[in-house]
Coordinates of C-alpha atoms in Angstrom, one line a residue:
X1 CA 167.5 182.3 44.3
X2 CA 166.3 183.9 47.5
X3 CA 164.6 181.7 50.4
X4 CA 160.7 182.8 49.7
X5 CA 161.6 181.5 45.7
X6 CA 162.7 178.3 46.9
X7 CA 160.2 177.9 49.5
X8 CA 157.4 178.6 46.5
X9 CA 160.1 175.6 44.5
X10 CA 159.3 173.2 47.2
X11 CA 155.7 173.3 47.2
X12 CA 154.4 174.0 44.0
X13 CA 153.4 171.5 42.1
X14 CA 153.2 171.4 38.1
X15 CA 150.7 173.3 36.8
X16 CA 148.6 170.1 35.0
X17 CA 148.3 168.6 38.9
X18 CA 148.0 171.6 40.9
X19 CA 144.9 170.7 44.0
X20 CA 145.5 167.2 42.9
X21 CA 147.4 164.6 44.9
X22 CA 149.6 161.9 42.8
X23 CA 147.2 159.6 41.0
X24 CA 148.1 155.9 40.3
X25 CA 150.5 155.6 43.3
X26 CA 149.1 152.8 45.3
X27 CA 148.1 149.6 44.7
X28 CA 145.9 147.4 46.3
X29 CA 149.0 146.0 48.7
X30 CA 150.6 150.1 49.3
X31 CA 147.0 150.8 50.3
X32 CA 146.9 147.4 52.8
X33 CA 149.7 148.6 54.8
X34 CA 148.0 151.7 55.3
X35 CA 144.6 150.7 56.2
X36 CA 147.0 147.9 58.7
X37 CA 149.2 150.0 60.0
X38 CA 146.4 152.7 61.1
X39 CA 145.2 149.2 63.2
X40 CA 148.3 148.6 64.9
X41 CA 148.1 144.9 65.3
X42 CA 150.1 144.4 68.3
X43 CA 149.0 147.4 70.1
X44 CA 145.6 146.1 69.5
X45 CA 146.7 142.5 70.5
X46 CA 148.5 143.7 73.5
X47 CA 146.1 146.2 74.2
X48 CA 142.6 145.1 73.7
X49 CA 143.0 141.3 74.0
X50 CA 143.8 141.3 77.8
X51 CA 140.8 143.5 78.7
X52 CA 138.2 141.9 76.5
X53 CA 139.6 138.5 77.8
X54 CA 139.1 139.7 81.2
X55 CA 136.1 141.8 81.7
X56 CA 134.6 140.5 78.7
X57 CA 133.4 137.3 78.1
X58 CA 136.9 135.4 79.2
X59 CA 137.9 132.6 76.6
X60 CA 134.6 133.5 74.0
X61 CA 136.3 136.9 73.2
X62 CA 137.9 135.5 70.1
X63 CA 133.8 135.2 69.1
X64 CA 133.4 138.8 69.9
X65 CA 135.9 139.2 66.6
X66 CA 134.4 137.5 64.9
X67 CA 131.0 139.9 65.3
X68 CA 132.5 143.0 64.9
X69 CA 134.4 141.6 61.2
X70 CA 130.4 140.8 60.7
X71 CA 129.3 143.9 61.3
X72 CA 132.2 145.7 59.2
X73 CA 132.0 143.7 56.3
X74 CA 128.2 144.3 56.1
X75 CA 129.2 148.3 56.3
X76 CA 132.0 147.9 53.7
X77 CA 129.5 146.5 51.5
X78 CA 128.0 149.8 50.7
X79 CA 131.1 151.7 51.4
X80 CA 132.8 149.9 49.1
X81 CA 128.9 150.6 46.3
X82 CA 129.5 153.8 47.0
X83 CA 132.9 154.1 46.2
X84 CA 132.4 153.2 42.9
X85 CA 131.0 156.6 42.1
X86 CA 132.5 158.7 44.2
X87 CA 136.7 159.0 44.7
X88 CA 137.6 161.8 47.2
X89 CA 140.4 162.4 49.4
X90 CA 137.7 163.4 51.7
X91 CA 136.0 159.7 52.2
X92 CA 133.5 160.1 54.8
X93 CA 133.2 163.4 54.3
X94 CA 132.1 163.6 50.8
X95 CA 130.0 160.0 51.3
X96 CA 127.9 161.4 53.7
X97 CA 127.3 164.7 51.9
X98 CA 126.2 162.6 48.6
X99 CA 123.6 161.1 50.4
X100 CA 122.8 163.3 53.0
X101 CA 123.6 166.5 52.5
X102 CA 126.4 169.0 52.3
X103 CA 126.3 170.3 55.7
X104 CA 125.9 166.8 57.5
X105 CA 129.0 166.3 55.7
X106 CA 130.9 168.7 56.4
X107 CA 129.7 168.2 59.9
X108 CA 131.0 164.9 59.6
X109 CA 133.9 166.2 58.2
X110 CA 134.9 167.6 61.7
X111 CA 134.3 164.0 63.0
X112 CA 136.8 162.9 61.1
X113 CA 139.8 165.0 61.5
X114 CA 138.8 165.4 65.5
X115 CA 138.7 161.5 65.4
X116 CA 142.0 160.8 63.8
X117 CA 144.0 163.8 65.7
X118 CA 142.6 162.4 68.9
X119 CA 143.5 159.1 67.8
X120 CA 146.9 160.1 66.7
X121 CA 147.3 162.3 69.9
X122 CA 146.2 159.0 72.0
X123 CA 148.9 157.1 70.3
X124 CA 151.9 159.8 70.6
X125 CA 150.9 159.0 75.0
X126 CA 151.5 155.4 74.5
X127 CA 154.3 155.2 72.1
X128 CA 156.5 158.2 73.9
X129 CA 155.9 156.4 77.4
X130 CA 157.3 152.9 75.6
X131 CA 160.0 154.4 74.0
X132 CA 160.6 156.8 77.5
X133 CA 161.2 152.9 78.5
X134 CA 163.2 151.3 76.4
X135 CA 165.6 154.0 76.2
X136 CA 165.6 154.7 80.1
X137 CA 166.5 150.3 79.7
X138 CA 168.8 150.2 77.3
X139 CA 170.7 153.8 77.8
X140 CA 170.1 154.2 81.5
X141 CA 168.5 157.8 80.2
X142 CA 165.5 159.8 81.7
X143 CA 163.8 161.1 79.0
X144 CA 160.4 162.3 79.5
X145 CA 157.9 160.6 77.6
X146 CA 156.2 164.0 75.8
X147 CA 160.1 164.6 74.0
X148 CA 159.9 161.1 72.5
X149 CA 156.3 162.3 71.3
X150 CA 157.6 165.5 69.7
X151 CA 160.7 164.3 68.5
X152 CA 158.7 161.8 66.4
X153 CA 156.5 164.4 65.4
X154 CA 159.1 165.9 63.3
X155 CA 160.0 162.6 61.5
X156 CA 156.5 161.8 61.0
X157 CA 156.1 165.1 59.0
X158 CA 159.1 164.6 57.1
X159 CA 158.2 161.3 55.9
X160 CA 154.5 162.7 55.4
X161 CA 155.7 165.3 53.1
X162 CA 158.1 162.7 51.5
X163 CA 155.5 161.2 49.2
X164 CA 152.8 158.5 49.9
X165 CA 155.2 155.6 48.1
X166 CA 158.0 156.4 51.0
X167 CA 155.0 156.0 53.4
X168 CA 154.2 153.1 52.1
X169 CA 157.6 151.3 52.2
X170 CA 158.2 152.2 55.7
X171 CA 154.9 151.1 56.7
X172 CA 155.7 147.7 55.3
X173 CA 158.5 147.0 57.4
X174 CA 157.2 148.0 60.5
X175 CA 153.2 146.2 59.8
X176 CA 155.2 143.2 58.1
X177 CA 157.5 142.7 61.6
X178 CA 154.9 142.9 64.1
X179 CA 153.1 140.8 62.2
X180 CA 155.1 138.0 61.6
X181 CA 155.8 137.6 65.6
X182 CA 152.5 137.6 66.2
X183 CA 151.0 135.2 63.1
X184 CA 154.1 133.0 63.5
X185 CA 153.2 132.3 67.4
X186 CA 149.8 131.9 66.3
X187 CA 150.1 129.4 63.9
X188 CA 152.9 127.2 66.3
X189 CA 150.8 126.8 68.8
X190 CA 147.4 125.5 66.9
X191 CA 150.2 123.0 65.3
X192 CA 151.2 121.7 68.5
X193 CA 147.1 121.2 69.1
X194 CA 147.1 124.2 71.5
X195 CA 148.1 124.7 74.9
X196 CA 147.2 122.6 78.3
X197 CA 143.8 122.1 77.6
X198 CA 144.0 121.6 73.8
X199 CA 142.7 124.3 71.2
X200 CA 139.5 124.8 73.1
X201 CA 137.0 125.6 69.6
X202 CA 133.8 125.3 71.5
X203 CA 135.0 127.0 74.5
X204 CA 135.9 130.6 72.3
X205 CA 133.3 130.2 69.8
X206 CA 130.1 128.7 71.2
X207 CA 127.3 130.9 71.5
X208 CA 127.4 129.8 74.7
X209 CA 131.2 130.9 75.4
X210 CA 130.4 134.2 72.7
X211 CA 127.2 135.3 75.1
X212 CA 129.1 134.1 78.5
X213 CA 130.3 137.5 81.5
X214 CA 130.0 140.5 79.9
X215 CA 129.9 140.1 75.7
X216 CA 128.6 143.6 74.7
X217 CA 132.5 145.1 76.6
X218 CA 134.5 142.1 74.8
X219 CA 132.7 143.2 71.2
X220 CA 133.2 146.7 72.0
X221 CA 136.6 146.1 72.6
X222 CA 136.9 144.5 69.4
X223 CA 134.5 146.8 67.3
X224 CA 137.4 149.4 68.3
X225 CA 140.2 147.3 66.7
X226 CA 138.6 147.3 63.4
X227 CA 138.8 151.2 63.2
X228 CA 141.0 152.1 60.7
X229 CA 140.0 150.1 57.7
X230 CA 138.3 152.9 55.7
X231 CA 141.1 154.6 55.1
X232 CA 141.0 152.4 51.7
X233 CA 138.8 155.3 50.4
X234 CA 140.8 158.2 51.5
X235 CA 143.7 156.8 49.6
X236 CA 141.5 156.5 46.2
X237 CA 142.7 159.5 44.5
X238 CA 146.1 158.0 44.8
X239 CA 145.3 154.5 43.7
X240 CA 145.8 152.7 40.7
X241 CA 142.3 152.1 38.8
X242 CA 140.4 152.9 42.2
X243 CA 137.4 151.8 41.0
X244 CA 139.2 148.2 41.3
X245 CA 141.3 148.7 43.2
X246 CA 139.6 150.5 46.9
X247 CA 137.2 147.5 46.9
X248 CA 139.8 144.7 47.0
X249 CA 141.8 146.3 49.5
X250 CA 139.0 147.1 51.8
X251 CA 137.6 143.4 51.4
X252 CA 141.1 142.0 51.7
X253 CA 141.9 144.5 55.3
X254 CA 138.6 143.7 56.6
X255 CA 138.9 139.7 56.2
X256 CA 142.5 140.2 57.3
X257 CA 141.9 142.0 60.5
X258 CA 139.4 140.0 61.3
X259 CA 140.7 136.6 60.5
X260 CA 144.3 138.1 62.8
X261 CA 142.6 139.3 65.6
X262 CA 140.4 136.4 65.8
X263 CA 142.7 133.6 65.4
X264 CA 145.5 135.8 67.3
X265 CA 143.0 136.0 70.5
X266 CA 142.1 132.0 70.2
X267 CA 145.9 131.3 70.3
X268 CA 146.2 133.7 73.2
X269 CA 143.6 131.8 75.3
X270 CA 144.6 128.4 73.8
X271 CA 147.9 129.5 75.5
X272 CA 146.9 129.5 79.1
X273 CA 143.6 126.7 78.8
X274 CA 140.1 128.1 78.0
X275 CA 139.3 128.1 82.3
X276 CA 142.6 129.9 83.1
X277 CA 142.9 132.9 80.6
X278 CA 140.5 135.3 82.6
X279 CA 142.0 135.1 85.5
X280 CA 145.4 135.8 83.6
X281 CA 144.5 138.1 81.5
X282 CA 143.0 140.2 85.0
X283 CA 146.1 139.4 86.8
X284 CA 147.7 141.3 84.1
X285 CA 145.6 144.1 84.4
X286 CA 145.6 143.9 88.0
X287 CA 149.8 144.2 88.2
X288 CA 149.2 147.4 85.9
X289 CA 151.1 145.7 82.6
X290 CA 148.4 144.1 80.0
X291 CA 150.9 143.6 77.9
X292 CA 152.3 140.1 79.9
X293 CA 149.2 138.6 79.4
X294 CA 150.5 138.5 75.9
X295 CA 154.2 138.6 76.0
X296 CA 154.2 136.0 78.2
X297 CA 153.2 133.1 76.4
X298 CA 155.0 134.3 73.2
X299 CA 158.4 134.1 75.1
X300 CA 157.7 131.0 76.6
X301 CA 157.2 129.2 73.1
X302 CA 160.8 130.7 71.6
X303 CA 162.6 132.0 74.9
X304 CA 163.4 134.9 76.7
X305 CA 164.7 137.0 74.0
X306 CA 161.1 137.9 73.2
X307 CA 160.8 140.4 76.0
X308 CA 163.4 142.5 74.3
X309 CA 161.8 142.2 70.7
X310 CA 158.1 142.7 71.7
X311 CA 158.4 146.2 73.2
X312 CA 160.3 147.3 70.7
X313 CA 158.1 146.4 68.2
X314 CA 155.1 147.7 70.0
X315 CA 156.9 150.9 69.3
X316 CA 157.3 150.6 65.7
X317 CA 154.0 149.6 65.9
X318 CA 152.1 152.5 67.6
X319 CA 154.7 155.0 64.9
X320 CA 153.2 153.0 62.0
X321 CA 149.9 153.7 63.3
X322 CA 150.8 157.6 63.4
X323 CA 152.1 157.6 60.2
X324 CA 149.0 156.4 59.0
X325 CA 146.7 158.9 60.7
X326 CA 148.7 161.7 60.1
X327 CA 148.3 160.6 56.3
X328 CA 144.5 159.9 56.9
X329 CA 144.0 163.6 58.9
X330 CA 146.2 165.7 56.1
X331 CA 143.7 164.3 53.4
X332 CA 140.9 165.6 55.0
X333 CA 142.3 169.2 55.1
X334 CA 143.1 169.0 51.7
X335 CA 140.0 167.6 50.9
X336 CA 138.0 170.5 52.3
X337 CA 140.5 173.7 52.0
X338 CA 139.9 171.9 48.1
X339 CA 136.1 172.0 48.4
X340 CA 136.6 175.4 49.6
X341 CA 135.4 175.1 53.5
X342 CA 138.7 176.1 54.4
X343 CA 141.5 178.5 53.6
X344 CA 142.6 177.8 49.6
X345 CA 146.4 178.0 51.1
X346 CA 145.7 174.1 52.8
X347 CA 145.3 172.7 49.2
X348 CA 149.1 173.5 48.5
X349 CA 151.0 170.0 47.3
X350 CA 155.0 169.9 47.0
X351 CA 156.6 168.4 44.4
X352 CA 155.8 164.8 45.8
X353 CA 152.7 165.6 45.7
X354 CA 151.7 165.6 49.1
X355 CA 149.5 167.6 51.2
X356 CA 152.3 170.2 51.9
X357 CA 150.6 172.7 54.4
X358 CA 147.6 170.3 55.6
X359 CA 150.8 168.3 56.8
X360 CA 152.3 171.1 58.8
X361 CA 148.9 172.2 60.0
X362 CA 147.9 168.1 61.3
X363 CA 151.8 168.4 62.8
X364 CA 150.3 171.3 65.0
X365 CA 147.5 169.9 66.0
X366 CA 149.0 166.8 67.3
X367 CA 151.3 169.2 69.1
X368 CA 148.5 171.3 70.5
X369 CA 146.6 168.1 71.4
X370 CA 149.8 166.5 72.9
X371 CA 151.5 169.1 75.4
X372 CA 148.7 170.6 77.4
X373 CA 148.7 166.8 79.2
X374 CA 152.5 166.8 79.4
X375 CA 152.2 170.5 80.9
X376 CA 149.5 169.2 83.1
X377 CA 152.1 166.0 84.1
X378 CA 148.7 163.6 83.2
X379 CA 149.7 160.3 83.0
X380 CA 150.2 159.6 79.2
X381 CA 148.5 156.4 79.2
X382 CA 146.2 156.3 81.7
X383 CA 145.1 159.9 80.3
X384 CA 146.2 160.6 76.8
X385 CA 145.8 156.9 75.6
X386 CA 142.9 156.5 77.1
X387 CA 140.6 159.2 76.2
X388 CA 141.7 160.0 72.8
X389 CA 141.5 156.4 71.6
X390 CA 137.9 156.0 73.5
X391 CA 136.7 159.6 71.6
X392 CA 138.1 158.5 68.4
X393 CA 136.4 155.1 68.3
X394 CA 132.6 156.6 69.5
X395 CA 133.4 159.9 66.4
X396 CA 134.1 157.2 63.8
X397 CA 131.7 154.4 64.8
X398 CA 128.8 157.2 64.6
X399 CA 130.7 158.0 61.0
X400 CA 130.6 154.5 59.6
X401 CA 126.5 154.9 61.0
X402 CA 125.8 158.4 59.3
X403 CA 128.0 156.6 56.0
X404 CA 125.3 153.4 55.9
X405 CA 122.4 155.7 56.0
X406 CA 124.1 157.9 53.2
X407 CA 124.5 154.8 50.7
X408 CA 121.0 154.0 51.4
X409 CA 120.0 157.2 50.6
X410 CA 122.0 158.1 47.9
X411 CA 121.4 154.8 46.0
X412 CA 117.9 155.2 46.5
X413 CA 117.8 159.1 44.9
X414 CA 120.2 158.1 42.1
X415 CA 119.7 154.7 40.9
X416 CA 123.3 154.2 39.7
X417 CA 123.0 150.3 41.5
X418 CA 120.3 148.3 41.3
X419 CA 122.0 145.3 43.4
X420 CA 120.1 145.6 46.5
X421 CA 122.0 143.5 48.5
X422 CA 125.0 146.4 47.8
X423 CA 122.9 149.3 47.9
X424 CA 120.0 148.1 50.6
X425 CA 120.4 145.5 52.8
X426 CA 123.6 145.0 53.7
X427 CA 124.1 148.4 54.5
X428 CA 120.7 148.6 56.5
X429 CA 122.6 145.7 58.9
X430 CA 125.6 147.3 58.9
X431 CA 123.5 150.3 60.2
X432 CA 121.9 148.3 62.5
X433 CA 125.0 145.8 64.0
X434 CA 126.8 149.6 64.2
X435 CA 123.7 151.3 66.4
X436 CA 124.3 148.3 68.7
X437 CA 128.1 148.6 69.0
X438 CA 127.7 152.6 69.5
X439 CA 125.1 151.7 72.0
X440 CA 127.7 149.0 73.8
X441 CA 130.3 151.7 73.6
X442 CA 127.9 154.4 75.5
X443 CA 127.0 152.0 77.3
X444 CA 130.7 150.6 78.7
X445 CA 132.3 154.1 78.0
X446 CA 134.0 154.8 81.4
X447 CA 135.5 151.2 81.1
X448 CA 136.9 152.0 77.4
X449 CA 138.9 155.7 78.6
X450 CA 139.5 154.1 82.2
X451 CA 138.4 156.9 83.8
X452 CA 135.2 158.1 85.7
X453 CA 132.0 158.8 84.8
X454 CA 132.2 162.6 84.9
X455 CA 135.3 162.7 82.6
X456 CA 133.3 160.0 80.4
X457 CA 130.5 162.1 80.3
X458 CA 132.3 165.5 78.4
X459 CA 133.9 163.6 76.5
X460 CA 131.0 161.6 75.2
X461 CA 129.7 165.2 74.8
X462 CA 132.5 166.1 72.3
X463 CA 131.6 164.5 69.4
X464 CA 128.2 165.9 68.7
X465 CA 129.5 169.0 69.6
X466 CA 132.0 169.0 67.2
X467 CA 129.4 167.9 64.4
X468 CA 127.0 170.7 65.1
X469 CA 129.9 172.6 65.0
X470 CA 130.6 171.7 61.7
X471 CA 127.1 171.7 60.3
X472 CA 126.9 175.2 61.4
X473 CA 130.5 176.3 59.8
X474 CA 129.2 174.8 56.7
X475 CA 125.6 176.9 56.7
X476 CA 127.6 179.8 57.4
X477 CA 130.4 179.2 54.4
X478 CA 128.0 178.7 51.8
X479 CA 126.1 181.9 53.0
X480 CA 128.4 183.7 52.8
X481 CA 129.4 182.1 49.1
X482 CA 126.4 183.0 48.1
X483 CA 126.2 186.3 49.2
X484 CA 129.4 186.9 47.1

């Protein structure tokens, strides 16, 4: 057998699943971990906490949580009416062109995968500069953080390709471990009645404490940690009975996330007393590592050995979260070479029935997206981190916006549901509570990427750039269909 024979061996699938991914692998549990691990729990903890805690609205940010689950849930409800008729790889992408159009979604489309490369890329800067750390620790080596980032860019594509069950299984370890530290610390500390000044309930969710400082950064802050959860829907083609199944799991990550982040950032400001956690949580910030304002406390309940845990699962907690976008990103290319808006040869599955050359092509792109800022010797936090993960969250907060209007729309046209809590009102609040967190994150944008105000501004810039860009791709593809 020559090499281009077993290279063809590899890839092609049977012929009675050819341009189909493997249905009824996932359950509602395979898909959790997923939607979980694209969240990152500690990363958001460690990362998010300390700022909205800070610069938000000090010891009501645990409130702020609670809003932004409000606002998702009300979106999820007509995600989750729409997904009922419509089960894509594509997600947002084919949503949004059921209600609104073909070309709006296939503009959307390039939202998407721009959002979850950036996203990904953002997260290959933080996780290669904490493992550049723990290894420099531990092994007394100097490896630069961008070959951490590119070494881990060849397993991610090997496990991609592996078959979403491996994915899975992997991702249950690593969302399960960071998990447990964080619920177990949680859960000691409201059992010991809090910390020095007791649990402190109507000092984090009063609307007095919820509307106290600066509330519209702390709910931005948390609006961002809830990105993530739709991926529910881009795994329905995989999922057993997904017409059961996508709901439950989006309801059940939604209520999760919220109910962790909430209770997790309570326990956090329980830990230092309601009137000292701002001015913790900003020394933290000040001395440049956010991450004590969490660590801290956690090692001070079960001891010192904490410090050499927590990093390392803040690592396996940022590669879950890559994982899971690279998953998220290879669908969509599938999805549209499949739909024919891009080349037929992305559509390819191997024999595990995974996006085969959409996985080698989202590989690249992280590369591409990846070594112009170690080339450039940009601070991979500060930089990378910083503006990809502020990009991301503005392209997919204006999808979950274009996605309530859809449902409206579509459900309107078609009259397949005539609940109209499902199919009008709660998405027409989602729509609204979602206008106001994209307004908060225009608003407090330089704050979210760290940066200035000129490096804010093109970035800001990007995303409907990259939409018009894909409306117009789209006019021009099915011209030129037509014309054939």
């Amino acid at each position: 057998m020559d090499s281009q024979t077993a290279v063809e061996n590899q890839t092609a699938p049977d012929a009675s699943t050819a341009g189909k991914l493997k249905p009824n692998s996932l359950g509602v549990l395979g898909i959790l971990f997923f939607v979980l691990s694209a969240q990152a729990p500690l990363t958001g903890v460690a990362g998010a906490v300390p700022i909205a805690v800070a610069i938000g609205n000090g010891a009501g940010a645990p409130a702020a949580y609670l809003a932004a689950g409000v606002i998702t849930l009300l979106f999820s409800v007509g995600f989750v009416a729409m997904g009922r008729h419509v089960v894509d790889a594509g997600a947002f992408y084919t949503y949004i062109g059921k209600g609104l159009g073909r070309d709006l979604g296939t503009g959307s489309a390039g939202i998407a995968l721009f959002a979850y490369c950036a996203i990904q890329a953002a997260m290959y800067g933080l996780y290669g500069a904490t493992v550049s750390g723990l290894l420099g620790q531990y092994t007394g080596a100097d490896v630069p953080w961008w070959t951490c980032a590119v070494v881990t860019m060849a397993i991610v594509q090997v496990l991609g390709a592996s078959g979403i069950e491996m994915g899975a299984k992997v991702l249950a370890v690593f969302v399960l471990a960071e998990f447990s530290i964080l619920a177990v610390f949680a859960l000691v500390t409201l059992f010991k009645g809090g910390g020095p000044e007791g649990l402190g309930v109507a000092q984090s969710f009063s609307p007095g404490a919820a509307l106290d400082g600066a509330p519209g950064v702390a709910l931005m802050f948390a609006v961002a940690s809830m990105v993530g959860f739709e991926a529910t829907a881009i795994y329905g083609e995989e999922a057993r009975e997904p017409r059961k199944t996508v709901p439950r799991a989006t309801y059940l990550a939604v209520a999760l996330v919220t109910g962790f982040f909430a209770f997790a950032s309570w326990m956090l400001v329980s830990a230092y007393g309601a009137s000292k956690a701002a001015q913790a949580a900003g020394a933290a910030l000040q001395n440049g590592d956010s991450t004590a304002f969490v660590f801290a406390p956690i090692a001070d309940l079960f001891g010192a050995w904490v410090n050499d845990v927590l990093p390392v699962l803040l690592a396996t907690s940022l590669f879950a979260g890559i994982l899971a976008f690279h998953n998220s990103a290879n669908r969509y290319l599938f999805s549209l070479s499949r739909d024919g808006l891009l080349p037929r040869r992305l559509s390819t599955i191997n024999r595990r029935h995974s996006p085969a050359v959409s996985g080698w092509v989202q590989t690249a792109i992280s590369f591409l997206l990846v070594v112009p800022f170690a080339l450039a010797g940009k601070d991979p936090v500060l930089s990378l981190f910083s503006w990809g993960s502020g990009v991301a969250v503005l392209g997919i907060m204006l999808l979950y916006l274009l996605t309530s209007v859809s449902v409206v729309a579509f459900f309107r046209r078609g009259r397949l549901d005539a609940r109209p809590w499902n199919t009008l009102i709660a998405p027409t609040l989602g729509a609204l509570g979602i206008t106001g967190a994209i307004w908060l994150i225009l608003e407090n944008f330089t704050t979210l990427i760290g940066g200035e105000r000129s490096t804010a501004l093109w970035l800001v810039l990007t995303v409907p750039v990259v939409l018009v860009l894909g409306v117009v791709v789209a006019r021009l593809t099915h011209r030129t269909v037509a014309d054939g």
